[in-house]
Short mmCIF file of C-alpha atoms in Angstrom, two decimals:
data_model
loop_
_atom_site.label_atom_id
_atom_site.label_comp_id
_atom_site.label_asym_id
_atom_site.label_seq_id
_atom_site.Cartn_x
_atom_site.Cartn_y
_atom_site.Cartn_z
CA UNK A 1 -19.81 30.95 3.38
CA UNK A 2 -20.55 27.29 4.35
CA UNK A 3 -17.68 24.44 2.56
CA UNK A 4 -19.05 21.03 2.82
CA UNK A 5 -17.44 17.97 4.33
CA UNK A 6 -16.28 14.83 2.36
CA UNK A 7 -19.05 12.70 3.66
CA UNK A 8 -21.24 16.07 1.92
CA UNK A 9 -23.46 15.88 4.82
CA UNK A 10 -22.49 18.33 7.65
CA UNK A 11 -20.73 21.50 6.40
CA UNK A 12 -17.62 23.21 7.98
CA UNK A 13 -17.90 27.05 9.31
CA UNK A 14 -15.51 29.21 7.31
CA UNK A 15 -13.52 30.89 10.27
CA UNK A 16 -12.72 27.67 10.99
CA UNK A 17 -11.41 26.45 8.02
CA UNK A 18 -7.44 27.27 6.64
CA UNK A 19 -5.58 26.65 3.51
CA UNK A 20 -2.99 26.36 5.94
CA UNK A 21 -4.63 22.79 7.92
CA UNK A 22 -6.12 22.50 4.28
CA UNK A 23 -2.17 21.78 2.65
CA UNK A 24 -0.92 20.31 6.49
CA UNK A 25 -4.10 17.21 6.13
CA UNK A 26 -2.68 17.08 2.69
CA UNK A 27 1.59 16.09 4.18
CA UNK A 28 0.24 14.32 6.08
CA UNK A 29 -1.36 12.28 3.91
CA UNK A 30 1.34 12.14 1.73
CA UNK A 31 3.82 10.58 4.39
CA UNK A 32 0.44 8.22 5.65
CA UNK A 33 1.27 7.11 2.20
CA UNK A 34 4.84 6.67 2.08
CA UNK A 35 5.14 4.65 5.36
CA UNK A 36 2.37 2.30 3.86
CA UNK A 37 4.20 1.69 1.18
CA UNK A 38 7.56 1.77 1.92
CA UNK A 39 6.29 -0.95 5.23
CA UNK A 40 4.45 -2.87 2.74
CA UNK A 41 7.42 -2.97 -0.28
CA UNK A 42 9.95 -4.58 2.87
CA UNK A 43 7.91 -7.01 3.15
CA UNK A 44 7.12 -7.74 -0.99
CA UNK A 45 11.54 -7.45 -0.80
CA UNK A 46 11.53 -9.95 1.92
CA UNK A 47 9.65 -12.46 -0.44
CA UNK A 48 11.36 -11.79 -2.49
CA UNK A 49 15.19 -12.13 -1.08
CA UNK A 50 13.65 -14.97 0.59
CA UNK A 51 11.76 -17.23 -2.86
CA UNK A 52 15.52 -16.83 -4.42
CA UNK A 53 17.48 -18.33 -2.38
CA UNK A 54 15.66 -21.02 -1.91
CA UNK A 55 15.62 -20.85 -5.31
CA UNK A 56 18.86 -21.18 -5.17
CA UNK A 57 19.47 -23.98 -2.85
CA UNK A 58 16.80 -26.26 -4.60
CA UNK A 59 18.53 -26.07 -8.21
CA UNK A 60 22.15 -26.65 -6.11
CA UNK A 61 20.55 -29.84 -4.10
CA UNK A 62 19.26 -30.53 -8.54
CA UNK A 63 22.76 -30.38 -9.04
CA UNK A 64 23.84 -32.63 -6.87
CA UNK A 65 22.01 -35.37 -8.14
CA UNK A 66 22.77 -35.01 -10.83
CA UNK A 67 26.37 -35.44 -9.88
CA UNK A 68 25.85 -38.17 -7.82
CA UNK A 69 23.45 -40.47 -9.45
CA UNK A 70 25.72 -43.40 -10.27
CA UNK A 71 23.43 -46.39 -10.59
CA UNK A 72 20.32 -47.64 -11.80
CA UNK A 73 18.12 -48.78 -9.04
CA UNK A 74 19.02 -44.94 -7.78
CA UNK A 75 16.58 -43.83 -10.82
CA UNK A 76 13.57 -44.11 -8.88
CA UNK A 77 14.92 -42.49 -5.32
CA UNK A 78 16.11 -39.49 -8.18
CA UNK A 79 12.93 -39.13 -9.15
CA UNK A 80 11.43 -39.01 -6.24
CA UNK A 81 13.45 -36.48 -5.06
CA UNK A 82 13.23 -34.23 -8.28
CA UNK A 83 9.94 -34.29 -7.60
CA UNK A 84 9.83 -33.00 -4.61
CA UNK A 85 12.82 -30.10 -5.97
CA UNK A 86 10.65 -29.92 -8.79
CA UNK A 87 8.23 -28.38 -6.15
CA UNK A 88 9.58 -26.29 -3.70
CA UNK A 89 10.56 -24.65 -7.05
CA UNK A 90 7.39 -23.79 -8.58
CA UNK A 91 6.24 -22.43 -4.93
CA UNK A 92 9.45 -20.81 -5.12
CA UNK A 93 8.94 -18.61 -8.41
CA UNK A 94 4.87 -18.81 -7.71
CA UNK A 95 5.90 -15.96 -4.53
CA UNK A 96 8.64 -14.51 -6.56
CA UNK A 97 5.68 -13.81 -9.23
CA UNK A 98 3.70 -12.49 -6.33
CA UNK A 99 6.15 -10.36 -5.17
CA UNK A 100 7.05 -9.28 -8.91
CA UNK A 101 2.91 -7.66 -8.95
CA UNK A 102 2.72 -6.84 -5.47
CA UNK A 103 6.18 -4.67 -6.17
CA UNK A 104 3.64 -2.77 -9.25
CA UNK A 105 1.22 -2.00 -7.33
CA UNK A 106 3.30 -0.32 -4.81
CA UNK A 107 5.22 2.16 -7.52
CA UNK A 108 1.44 3.08 -8.59
CA UNK A 109 0.98 4.21 -5.35
CA UNK A 110 3.78 5.95 -4.60
CA UNK A 111 2.77 7.74 -8.36
CA UNK A 112 0.10 8.49 -7.50
CA UNK A 113 0.88 9.87 -4.18
CA UNK A 114 3.35 11.73 -6.07
CA UNK A 115 0.45 13.22 -8.88
CA UNK A 116 -1.56 14.00 -5.33
CA UNK A 117 1.98 16.72 -4.42
CA UNK A 118 1.82 18.13 -8.03
CA UNK A 119 -2.06 19.08 -7.98
CA UNK A 120 -1.94 20.51 -4.43
CA UNK A 121 1.16 22.00 -5.55
CA UNK A 122 -0.67 23.54 -8.06
CA UNK A 123 -3.38 24.45 -6.49
CA UNK A 124 -1.07 26.25 -3.79
CA UNK A 125 0.08 28.33 -6.83
CA UNK A 126 -3.30 29.38 -7.77
CA UNK A 127 -4.07 33.51 -5.87
CA UNK A 128 -7.24 32.81 -6.80
CA UNK A 129 -7.63 29.11 -5.38
CA UNK A 130 -5.27 28.91 -2.71
CA UNK A 131 -8.05 30.45 -0.62
CA UNK A 132 -10.45 28.59 -1.71
CA UNK A 133 -12.14 25.85 0.34
CA UNK A 134 -14.70 24.61 -2.53
CA UNK A 135 -10.92 24.36 -4.96
CA UNK A 136 -9.40 22.40 -1.61
CA UNK A 137 -12.27 20.37 -0.70
CA UNK A 138 -12.55 19.37 -4.85
CA UNK A 139 -9.31 18.89 -5.10
CA UNK A 140 -9.36 16.17 -1.90
CA UNK A 141 -12.63 14.53 -3.50
CA UNK A 142 -10.72 14.03 -6.69
CA UNK A 143 -8.39 12.05 -4.72
CA UNK A 144 -10.24 9.85 -2.29
CA UNK A 145 -11.70 9.39 -5.35
CA UNK A 146 -8.86 7.95 -7.29
CA UNK A 147 -8.10 5.17 -5.11
CA UNK A 148 -9.41 1.92 -5.21
CA UNK A 149 -8.86 0.10 -1.70
CA UNK A 150 -11.06 0.95 1.18
CA UNK A 151 -7.87 1.11 3.82
CA UNK A 152 -6.82 3.73 1.56
CA UNK A 153 -9.94 5.47 1.72
CA UNK A 154 -10.33 5.00 5.17
CA UNK A 155 -6.88 6.64 5.89
CA UNK A 156 -7.76 9.22 3.83
CA UNK A 157 -11.00 10.22 5.75
CA UNK A 158 -9.06 9.91 9.28
CA UNK A 159 -6.41 12.62 8.55
CA UNK A 160 -8.46 14.84 6.46
CA UNK A 161 -10.27 14.93 9.61
CA UNK A 162 -7.58 16.04 11.53
CA UNK A 163 -6.07 12.61 12.65
CA UNK A 164 -2.40 11.96 13.57
CA UNK A 165 -0.37 9.72 11.10
CA UNK A 166 0.30 7.20 13.51
CA UNK A 167 -3.19 6.79 14.39
CA UNK A 168 -4.04 6.29 9.95
CA UNK A 169 -1.72 4.10 9.98
CA UNK A 170 -2.70 1.56 11.83
CA UNK A 171 -6.08 1.98 10.87
CA UNK A 172 -4.92 1.65 7.44
CA UNK A 173 -2.73 -1.03 9.14
CA UNK A 174 -5.95 -3.11 10.10
CA UNK A 175 -8.02 -2.60 7.38
CA UNK A 176 -5.36 -3.68 4.70
CA UNK A 177 -4.50 -7.05 6.70
CA UNK A 178 -8.42 -7.52 6.48
CA UNK A 179 -8.92 -6.53 2.78
CA UNK A 180 -5.75 -9.21 1.38
CA UNK A 181 -6.97 -11.67 3.80
CA UNK A 182 -3.73 -11.41 6.30
CA UNK A 183 -3.75 -14.66 8.29
CA UNK A 184 -1.59 -12.28 11.20
CA UNK A 185 -4.78 -9.69 11.51
CA UNK A 186 -6.30 -9.64 14.99
CA UNK A 187 -9.91 -9.23 15.64
CA UNK A 188 -9.50 -6.61 17.66
CA UNK A 189 -12.27 -3.61 15.69
CA UNK A 190 -10.48 -0.50 15.80
CA UNK A 191 -13.22 2.49 16.42
CA UNK A 192 -12.63 5.35 13.55
CA UNK A 193 -14.01 8.01 14.77
#
């Protein structure tokens, strides 16, 4: 019996297929997803921390300016300072909102990892499915098809083909940055296979 690869092209030899290897690949995939998510979430927390610190500084500045206002002549200068401070507040509020949206995405990604691990556990608990290459391939296809980001699908394919966690994370980061249009991305193309 043969089994199709994830791309539907070539067939895997039954002798080289192992449910243990498939389990290890799925666990490596979960590790990659968790590592990538934790790295991404740290950036979000840093953005929130920085934004809230700046918001507090700007608020204190406004309070100090209001308390120092003693003459009507200073009103024009105060209006200008207040406008500048309000603009800075707005920038930091928008950064905070984006960081919270990113946090929501992090929660969704971690939920995806948990659901994937549940599916693997369920498959492994069924005696007739645990050694069935077709059942494993169906599970992997469902997981791959649930990804919304190309970077996740590429990382998935790399791990399923036996790639290392370290390399998969590097590949994921490169493609994630390209999808997000990150200014710190490098222009080196990474060869996947």
